Coordinates of C-alpha atoms and ligand atoms in Angstrom, one line a residue:
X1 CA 140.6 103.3 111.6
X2 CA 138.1 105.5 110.0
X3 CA 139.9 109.2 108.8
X4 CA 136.8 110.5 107.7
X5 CA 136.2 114.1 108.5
X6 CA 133.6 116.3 108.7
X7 CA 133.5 120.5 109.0
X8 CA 131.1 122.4 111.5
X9 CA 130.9 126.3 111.5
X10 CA 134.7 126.5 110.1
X11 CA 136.5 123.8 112.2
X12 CA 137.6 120.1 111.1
X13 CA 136.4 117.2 113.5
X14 CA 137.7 113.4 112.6
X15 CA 134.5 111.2 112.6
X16 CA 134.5 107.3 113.6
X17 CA 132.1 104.3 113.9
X18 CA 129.9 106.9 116.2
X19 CA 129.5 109.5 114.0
X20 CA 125.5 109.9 113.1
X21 CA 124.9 113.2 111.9
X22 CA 123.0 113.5 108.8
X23 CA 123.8 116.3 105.9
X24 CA 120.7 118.2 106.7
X25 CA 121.1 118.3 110.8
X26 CA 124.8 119.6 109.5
X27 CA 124.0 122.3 107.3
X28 CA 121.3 123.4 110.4
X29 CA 124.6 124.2 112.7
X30 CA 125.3 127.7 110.9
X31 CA 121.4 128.8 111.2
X32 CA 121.9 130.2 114.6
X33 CA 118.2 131.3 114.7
X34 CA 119.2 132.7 118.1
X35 CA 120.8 135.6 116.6
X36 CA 119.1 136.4 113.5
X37 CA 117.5 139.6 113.9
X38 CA 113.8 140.0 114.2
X39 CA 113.4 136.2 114.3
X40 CA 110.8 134.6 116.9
X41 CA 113.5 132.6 118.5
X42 CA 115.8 135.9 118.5
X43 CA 112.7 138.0 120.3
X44 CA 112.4 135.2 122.6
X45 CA 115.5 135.6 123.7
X46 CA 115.8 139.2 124.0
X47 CA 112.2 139.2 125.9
X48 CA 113.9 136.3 129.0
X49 CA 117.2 138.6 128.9
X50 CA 115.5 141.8 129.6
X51 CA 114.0 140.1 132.9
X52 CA 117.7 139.3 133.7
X53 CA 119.5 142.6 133.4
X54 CA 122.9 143.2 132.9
X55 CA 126.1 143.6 134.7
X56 CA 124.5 141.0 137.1
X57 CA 123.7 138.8 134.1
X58 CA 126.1 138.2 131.3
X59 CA 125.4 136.7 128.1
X60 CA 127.0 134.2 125.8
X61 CA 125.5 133.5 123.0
X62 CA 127.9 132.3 120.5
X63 CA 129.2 128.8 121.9
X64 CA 130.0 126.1 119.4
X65 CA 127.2 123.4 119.2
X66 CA 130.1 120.8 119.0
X67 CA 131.1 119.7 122.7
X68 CA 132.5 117.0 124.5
X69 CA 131.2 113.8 125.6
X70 CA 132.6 114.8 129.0
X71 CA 131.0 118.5 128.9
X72 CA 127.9 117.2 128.2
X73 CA 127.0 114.3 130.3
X74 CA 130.1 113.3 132.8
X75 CA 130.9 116.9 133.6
X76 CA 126.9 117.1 135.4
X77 CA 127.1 113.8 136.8
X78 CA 125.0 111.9 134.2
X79 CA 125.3 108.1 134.8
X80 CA 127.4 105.9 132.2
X81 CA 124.5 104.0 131.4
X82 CA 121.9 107.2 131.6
X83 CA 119.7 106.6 128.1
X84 CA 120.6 110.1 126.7
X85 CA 123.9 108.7 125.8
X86 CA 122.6 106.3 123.4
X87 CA 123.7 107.0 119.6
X88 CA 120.0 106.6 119.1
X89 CA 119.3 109.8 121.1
X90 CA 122.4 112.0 120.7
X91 CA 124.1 113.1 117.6
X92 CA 127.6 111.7 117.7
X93 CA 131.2 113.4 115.7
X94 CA 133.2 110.6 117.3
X95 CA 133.0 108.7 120.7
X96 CA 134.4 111.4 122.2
X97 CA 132.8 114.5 120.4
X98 CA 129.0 115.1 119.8
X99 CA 126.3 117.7 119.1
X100 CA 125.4 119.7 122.6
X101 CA 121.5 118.3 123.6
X102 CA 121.3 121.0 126.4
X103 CA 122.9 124.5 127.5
X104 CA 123.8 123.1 130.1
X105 CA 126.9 121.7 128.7
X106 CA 128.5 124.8 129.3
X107 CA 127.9 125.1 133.2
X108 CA 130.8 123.9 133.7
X109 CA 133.3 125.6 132.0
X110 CA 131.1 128.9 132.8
X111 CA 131.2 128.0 136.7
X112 CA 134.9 127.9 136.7
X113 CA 135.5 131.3 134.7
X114 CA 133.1 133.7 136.4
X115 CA 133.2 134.5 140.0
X116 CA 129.6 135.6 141.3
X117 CA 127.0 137.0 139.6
X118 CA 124.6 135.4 136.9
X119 CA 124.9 134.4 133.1
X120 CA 122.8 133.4 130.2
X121 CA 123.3 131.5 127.5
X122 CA 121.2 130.9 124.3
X123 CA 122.3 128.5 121.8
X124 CA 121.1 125.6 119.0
X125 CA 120.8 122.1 121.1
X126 CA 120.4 118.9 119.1
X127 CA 118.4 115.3 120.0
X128 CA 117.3 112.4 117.9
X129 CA 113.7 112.8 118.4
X130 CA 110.5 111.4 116.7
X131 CA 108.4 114.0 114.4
X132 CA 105.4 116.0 115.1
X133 CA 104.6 119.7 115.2
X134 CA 106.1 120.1 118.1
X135 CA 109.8 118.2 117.6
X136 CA 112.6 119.0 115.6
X137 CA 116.2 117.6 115.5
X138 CA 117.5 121.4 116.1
X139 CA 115.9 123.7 118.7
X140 CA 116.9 126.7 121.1
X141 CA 117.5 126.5 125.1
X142 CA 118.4 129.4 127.2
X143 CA 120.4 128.2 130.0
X144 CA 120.3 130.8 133.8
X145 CA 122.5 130.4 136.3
X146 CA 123.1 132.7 139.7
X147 CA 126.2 132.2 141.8
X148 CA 127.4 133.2 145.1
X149 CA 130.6 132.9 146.8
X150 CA 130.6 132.0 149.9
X151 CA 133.4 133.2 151.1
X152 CA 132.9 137.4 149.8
X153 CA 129.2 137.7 151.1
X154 CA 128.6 140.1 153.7
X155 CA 129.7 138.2 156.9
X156 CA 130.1 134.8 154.7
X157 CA 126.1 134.3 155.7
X158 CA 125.3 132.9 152.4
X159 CA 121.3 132.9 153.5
X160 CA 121.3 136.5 154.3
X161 CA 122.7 137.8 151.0
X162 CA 121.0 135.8 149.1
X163 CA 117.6 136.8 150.9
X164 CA 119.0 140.4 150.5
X165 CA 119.0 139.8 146.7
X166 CA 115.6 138.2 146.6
X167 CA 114.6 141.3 148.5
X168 CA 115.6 143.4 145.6
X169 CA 113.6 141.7 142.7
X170 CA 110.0 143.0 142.2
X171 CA 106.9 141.6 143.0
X172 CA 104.6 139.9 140.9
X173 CA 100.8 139.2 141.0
X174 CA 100.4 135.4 139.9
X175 CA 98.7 132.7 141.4
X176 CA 101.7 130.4 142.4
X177 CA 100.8 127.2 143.6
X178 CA 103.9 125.3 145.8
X179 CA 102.4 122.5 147.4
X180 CA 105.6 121.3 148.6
X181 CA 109.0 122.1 151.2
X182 CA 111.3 123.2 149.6
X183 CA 113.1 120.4 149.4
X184 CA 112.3 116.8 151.0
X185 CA 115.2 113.9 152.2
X186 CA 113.9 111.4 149.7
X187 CA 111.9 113.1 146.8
X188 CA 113.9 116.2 146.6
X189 CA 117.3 116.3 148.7
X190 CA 119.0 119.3 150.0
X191 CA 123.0 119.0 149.0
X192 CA 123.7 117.8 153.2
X193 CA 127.1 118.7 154.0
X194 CA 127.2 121.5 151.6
X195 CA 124.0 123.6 152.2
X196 CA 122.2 124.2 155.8
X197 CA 118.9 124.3 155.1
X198 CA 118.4 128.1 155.8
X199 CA 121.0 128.2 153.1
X200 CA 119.5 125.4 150.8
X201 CA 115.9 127.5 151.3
X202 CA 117.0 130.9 150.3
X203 CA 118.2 129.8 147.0
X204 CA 115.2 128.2 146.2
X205 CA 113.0 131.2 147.3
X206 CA 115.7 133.8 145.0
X207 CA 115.8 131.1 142.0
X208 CA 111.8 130.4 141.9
X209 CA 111.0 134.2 142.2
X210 CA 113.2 135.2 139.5
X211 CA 112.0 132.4 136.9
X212 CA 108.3 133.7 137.9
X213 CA 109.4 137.1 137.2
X214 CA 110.4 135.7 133.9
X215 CA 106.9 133.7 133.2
X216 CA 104.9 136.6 134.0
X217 CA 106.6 138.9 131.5
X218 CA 106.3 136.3 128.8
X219 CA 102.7 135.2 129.7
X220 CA 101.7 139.1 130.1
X221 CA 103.1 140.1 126.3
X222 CA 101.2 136.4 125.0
X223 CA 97.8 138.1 126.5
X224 CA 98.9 141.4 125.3
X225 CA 99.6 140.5 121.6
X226 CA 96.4 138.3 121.6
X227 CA 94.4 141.1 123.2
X228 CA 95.6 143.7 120.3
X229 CA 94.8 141.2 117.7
X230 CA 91.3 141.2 118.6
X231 CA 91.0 144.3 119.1
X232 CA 91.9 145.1 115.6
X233 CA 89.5 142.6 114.2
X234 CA 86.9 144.9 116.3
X235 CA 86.7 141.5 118.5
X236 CA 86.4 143.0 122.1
X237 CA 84.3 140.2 123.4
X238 CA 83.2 140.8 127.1
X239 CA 84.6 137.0 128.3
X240 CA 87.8 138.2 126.8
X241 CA 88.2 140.8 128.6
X242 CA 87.3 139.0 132.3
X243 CA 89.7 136.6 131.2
X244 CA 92.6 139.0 130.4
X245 CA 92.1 140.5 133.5
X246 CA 92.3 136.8 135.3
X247 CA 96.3 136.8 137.1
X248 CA 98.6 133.8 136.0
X249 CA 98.1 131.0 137.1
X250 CA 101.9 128.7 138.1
X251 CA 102.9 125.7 139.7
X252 CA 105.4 124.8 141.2
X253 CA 106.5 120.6 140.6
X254 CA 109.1 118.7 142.1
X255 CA 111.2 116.7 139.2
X256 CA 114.9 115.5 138.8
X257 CA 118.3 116.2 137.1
X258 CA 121.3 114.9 137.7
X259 CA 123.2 118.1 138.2
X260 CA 120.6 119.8 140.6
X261 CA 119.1 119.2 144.0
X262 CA 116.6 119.9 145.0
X263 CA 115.0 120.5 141.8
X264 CA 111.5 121.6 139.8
X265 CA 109.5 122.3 136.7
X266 CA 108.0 125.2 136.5
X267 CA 104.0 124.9 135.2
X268 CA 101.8 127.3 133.5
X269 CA 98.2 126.9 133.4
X270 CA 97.9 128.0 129.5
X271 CA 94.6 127.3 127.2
X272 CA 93.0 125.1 130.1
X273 CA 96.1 123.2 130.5
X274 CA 99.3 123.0 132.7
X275 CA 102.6 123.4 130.4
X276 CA 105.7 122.7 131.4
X277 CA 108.1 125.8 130.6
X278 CA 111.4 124.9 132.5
X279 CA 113.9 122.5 134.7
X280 CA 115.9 124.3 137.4
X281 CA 117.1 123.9 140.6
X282 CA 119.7 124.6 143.1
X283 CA 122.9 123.5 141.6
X284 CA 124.8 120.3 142.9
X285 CA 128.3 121.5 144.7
X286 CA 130.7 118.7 142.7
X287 CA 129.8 121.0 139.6
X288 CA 131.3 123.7 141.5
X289 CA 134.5 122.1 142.9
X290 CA 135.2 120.4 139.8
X291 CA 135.1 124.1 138.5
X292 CA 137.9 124.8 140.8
X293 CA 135.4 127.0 143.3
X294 CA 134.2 125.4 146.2
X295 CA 133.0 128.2 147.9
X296 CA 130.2 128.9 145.4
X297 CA 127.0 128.4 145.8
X298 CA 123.8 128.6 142.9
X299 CA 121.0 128.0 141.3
X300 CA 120.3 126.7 137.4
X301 CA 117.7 126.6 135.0
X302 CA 117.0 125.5 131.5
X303 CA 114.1 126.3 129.1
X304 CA 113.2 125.9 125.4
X305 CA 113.3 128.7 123.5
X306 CA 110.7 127.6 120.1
X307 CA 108.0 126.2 122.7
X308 CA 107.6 129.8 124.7
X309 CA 107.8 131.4 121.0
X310 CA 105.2 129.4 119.9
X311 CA 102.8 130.1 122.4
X312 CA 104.2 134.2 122.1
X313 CA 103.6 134.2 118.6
X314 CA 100.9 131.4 118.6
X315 CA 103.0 129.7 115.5
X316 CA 101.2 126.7 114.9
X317 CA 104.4 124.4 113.9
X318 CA 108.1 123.8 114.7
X319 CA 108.8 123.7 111.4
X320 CA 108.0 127.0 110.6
X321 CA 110.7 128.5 112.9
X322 CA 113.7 127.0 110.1
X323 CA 111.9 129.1 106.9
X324 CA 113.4 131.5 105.4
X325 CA 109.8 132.3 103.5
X326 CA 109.3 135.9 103.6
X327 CA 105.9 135.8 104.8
X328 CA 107.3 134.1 107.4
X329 CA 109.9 136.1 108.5
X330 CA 108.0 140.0 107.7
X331 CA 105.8 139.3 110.3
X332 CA 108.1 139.7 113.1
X333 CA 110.2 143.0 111.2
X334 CA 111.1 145.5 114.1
X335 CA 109.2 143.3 116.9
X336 CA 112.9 142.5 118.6
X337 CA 113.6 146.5 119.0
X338 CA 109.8 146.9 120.5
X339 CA 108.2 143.7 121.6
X340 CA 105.3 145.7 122.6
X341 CA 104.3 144.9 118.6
X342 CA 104.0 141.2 119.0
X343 CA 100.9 140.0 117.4
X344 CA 100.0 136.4 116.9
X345 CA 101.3 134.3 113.7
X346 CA 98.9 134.3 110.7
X347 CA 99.1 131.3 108.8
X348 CA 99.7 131.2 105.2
X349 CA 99.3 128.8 102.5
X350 CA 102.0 125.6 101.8
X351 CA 101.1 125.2 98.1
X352 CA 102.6 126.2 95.7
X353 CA 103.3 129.3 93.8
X354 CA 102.9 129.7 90.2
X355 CA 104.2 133.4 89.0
X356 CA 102.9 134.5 85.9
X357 CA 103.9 138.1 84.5
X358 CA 101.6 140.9 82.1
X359 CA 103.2 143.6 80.2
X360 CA 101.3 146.5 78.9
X361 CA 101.5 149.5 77.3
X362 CA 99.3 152.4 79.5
X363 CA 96.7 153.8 77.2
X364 CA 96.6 157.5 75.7
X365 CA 99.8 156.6 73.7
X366 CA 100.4 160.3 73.4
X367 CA 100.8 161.5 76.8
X368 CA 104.2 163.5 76.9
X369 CA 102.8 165.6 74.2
X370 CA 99.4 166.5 75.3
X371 CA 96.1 166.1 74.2
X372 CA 95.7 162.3 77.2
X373 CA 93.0 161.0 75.9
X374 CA 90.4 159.7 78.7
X375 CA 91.8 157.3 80.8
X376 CA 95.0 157.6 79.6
X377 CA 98.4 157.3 81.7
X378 CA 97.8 160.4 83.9
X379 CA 94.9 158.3 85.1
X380 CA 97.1 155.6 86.1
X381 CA 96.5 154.0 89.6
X382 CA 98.3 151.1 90.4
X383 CA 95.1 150.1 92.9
X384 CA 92.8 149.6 89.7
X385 CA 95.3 147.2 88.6
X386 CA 94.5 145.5 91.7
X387 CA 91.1 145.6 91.6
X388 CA 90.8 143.4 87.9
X389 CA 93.4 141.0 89.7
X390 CA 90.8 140.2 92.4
X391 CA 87.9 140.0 90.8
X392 CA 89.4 137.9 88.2
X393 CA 91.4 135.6 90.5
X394 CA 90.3 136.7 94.2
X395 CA 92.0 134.5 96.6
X396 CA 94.0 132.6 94.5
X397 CA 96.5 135.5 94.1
X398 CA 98.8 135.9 96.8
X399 CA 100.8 138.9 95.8
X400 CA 101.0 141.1 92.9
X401 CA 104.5 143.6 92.2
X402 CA 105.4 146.0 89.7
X403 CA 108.6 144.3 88.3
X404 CA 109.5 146.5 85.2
X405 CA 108.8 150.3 84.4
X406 CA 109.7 151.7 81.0
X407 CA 109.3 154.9 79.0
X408 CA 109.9 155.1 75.5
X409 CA 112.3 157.8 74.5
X410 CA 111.0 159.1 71.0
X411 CA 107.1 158.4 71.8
X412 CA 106.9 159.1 75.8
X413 CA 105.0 155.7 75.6
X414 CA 104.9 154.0 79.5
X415 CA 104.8 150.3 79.8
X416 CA 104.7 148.2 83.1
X417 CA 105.1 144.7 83.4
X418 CA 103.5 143.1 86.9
X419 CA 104.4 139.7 87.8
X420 CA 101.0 137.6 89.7
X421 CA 101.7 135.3 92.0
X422 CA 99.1 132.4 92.3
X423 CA 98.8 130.8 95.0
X424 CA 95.8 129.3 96.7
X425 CA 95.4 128.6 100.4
X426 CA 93.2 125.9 100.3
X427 CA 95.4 123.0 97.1
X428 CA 97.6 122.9 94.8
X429 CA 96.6 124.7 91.9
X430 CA 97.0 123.3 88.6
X431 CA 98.7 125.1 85.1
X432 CA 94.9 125.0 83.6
X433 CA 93.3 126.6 86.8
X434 CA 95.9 129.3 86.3
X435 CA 96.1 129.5 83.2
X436 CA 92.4 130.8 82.9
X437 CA 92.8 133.0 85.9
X438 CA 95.6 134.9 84.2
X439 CA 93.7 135.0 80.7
X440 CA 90.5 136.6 82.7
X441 CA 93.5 139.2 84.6
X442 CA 94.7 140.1 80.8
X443 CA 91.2 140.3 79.7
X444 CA 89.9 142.4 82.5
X445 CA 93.2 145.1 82.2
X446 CA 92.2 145.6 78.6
X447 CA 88.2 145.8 78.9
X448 CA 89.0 148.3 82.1
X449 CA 92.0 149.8 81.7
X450 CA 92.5 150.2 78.1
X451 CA 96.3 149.0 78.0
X452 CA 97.8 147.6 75.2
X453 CA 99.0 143.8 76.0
X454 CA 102.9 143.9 74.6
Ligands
LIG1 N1 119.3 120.9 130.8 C1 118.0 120.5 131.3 C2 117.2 120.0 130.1 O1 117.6 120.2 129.0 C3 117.3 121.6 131.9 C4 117.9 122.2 133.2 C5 118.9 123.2 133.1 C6 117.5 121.6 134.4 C7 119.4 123.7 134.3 C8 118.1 122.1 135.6 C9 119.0 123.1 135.5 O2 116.2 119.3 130.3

């Protein structure tokens, strides 16, 4: 009996006693981070893609984030009772509707309208979660998926062409370590009555080669961009470079989801420590016959797209990834068209800025006619400006731009007027502080540079 509703990305959904979305999770729905060129999570995405090339992979990146109950948990097999239902976990439209917490939401409708072959898709997933650096309500998951039908294989032996495909992917040089079968009647099922094991086996072996394909090309451009760094800071320790030349080092770890079996994370040992980059795992057969093809066969995997761009980009913060801060966002311009030019994050300050402007007139008053005094406006060099900024303010001054040029007609006077943009890295600097600093700038361009304040 509530006829509230509420709008999402253009469309109109009626919200009841379940609905538990707040205005700022809302207004996160249009970001789509995803797609916004040159931004970490964009990259990201582009950098997994490129490991799974198309026609064999297709990509869909523009599902809604509002799905059904059904698509989201009943569709995989989740449990009515399974925690992630709770309203405290999930954002809820209605009983019926909610905010997609995985990718894998759209297996199902993806399983029924493709026939073989593989697909990707990137979108915004939402959870109730607490808050740290390394949560936020709204983040990124790539979803992979590889089908085979059964039934148009070479033969219909499913093992073989699947092994044929595995036999096609490259090679890599990690250390992988996979302690365990690949798959195990209590820990880890294989899908009896649907898979032999041959068949059960050969998926795993195509599914875990191609996501350590995928590992290595992200953990290889992470050392790469951290190697060029130091290089340019003239850093070229020799541990650094024993280190760099050290292969990757995975793992292999049994875990469980309701719509895979037999199923793993995939570790990284990273900084001293294994991290946990991705679920997968060969996908459960109801998925596929409730899709309306039971003769397919496949293998699933999810992965967060902010956590491997943090580690890509070394960003220090979640938060950091919503910004629309320009110094945020430059540092990634033209990386998505040549990820070769990755180079790790560097932090900048949170206070505030306090923009002050100076407007001068450029000595030797009598230019256009002749006769420039000494240091007049021929001399002019926007880089002396800069250096009277520093020394009067050194690192308190963020940025300084040229926001107003003018000539006067009759006299062929120039004047410029430069807005200063305080800003300290270390506090909050206060109108005094500033104040001063900008009296010593207007000082300093006078004394120096002879300009007339206007
Ligand atoms: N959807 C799972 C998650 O969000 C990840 C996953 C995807 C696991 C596909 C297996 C297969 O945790």
């Amino acid at each position: 009996t509530n006829s509230k509703t509420v709008e999402i990305n253009g469309k109109k959904y009626a919200t009841d006693s379940w609905f538990n979305v707040s205005s700022t999770v809302l207004s996160l729905t249009s970001r789509k981070l995803h797609l916004q060129k040159d931004h970490p999570v964009a990259i990201t995405r582009k950098i997994i893609e490129s490991v799974f090339p198309e026609p064999t992979y297709r990509y869909y990146n523009e599902f809604d984030p509002v799905v059904s109950t059904y698509e989201n948990f009943d569709s995989l097999g989740f449990p009515p009772d399974h925690p992630g239902r709770a309203r405290t976990d999930t954002y809820y439209i209605n009983k019926n509707t909610l905010l997609r917490t995985h990718t894998s939401a759209h297996e199902a409708e993806l399983f029924r309208a493709s026939a073989s072959g593989g697909y990707l898709i990137s979108a915004d997933v939402y959870r109730r979660d607490e808050v740290d650096r390394s949560h936020y309500p709204v983040f990124h998951q790539m979803e992979g998926a590889r089908v085979w039908d059964r039934d148009k294989v070479p033969g219909k032996d499913l093992a073989a062409a699947v092994l044929a495909d595995l036999e096609r992917l490259p090679k890599h040089n990690m250390t992988v370590e996979d302690p365990n079968p690949p798959f195990h009647p209590e820990r880890n099922p294989l899908q009896a009555g649907h898979h032999t094991e041959a068949e059960a086996a050969a998926v795993a072996a195509h599914l875990k080669r191609s996501l350590e394909l995928m590992v290595n090309e992200i953990f290889s451009r992470a050392k790469a961009a951290a190697a060029a760094a130091n290089a340019a800071a003239g850093d070229a320790s020799p541990t650094d470079n024993k280190n760099n030349e050290e292969p990757l080092r995975v793992r292999w770890v049994e875990a469980y989801f309701p719509f895979t079996s037999p199923s793993w994370e995939l570790e990284v040992f990273y900084q001293g420590d294994w991290l946990e980059v991705l679920g997968c795992g060969v996908s459960r057969q109801e998925l596929h016959a409730g899709a309306g093809r039971p003769s397919q066969v496949g293998w699933a995997f999810g992965i967060g797209l902010e956590r491997i761009a943090m580690l890509l980009f070394r960003i220090p913060d979640i938060r950091l990834f919503w910004s629309r801060d320009e110094r945020f966002l430059s540092q990634f311009r033209g990386v998505e068209d040549d990820p070769s030019r990755i180079r790790p994050f560097v932090p900048f300050s949170k206070h505030p800025a306090c923009y002050k402007d100076v407007s001068f007139w450029l000595a030797g008053a009598f230019s256009a006619a002749g006769g420039n005094p000494r240091g007049g406006a021929a001399d002019w060099h926007e880089n002396d400006l800069m250096e009277v900024v520093r020394d009067a303010a050194g690192d308190c001054v963020e940025d300084v731009r040229l926001v107003d040029e003018f000539t006067h007609p009759k006299t062929g006077r120039r004047s410029k007027c430069y807005r200063i943009n305080y800003r300290s890295l270390e506090k909050t600097l206060t109108n005094q502080e500033t104040n001063e600093m900008h009296d010593r700038v207007v000082r300093g361009l006078v004394e120096k540079l002879g300009v007339e304040i206007r």
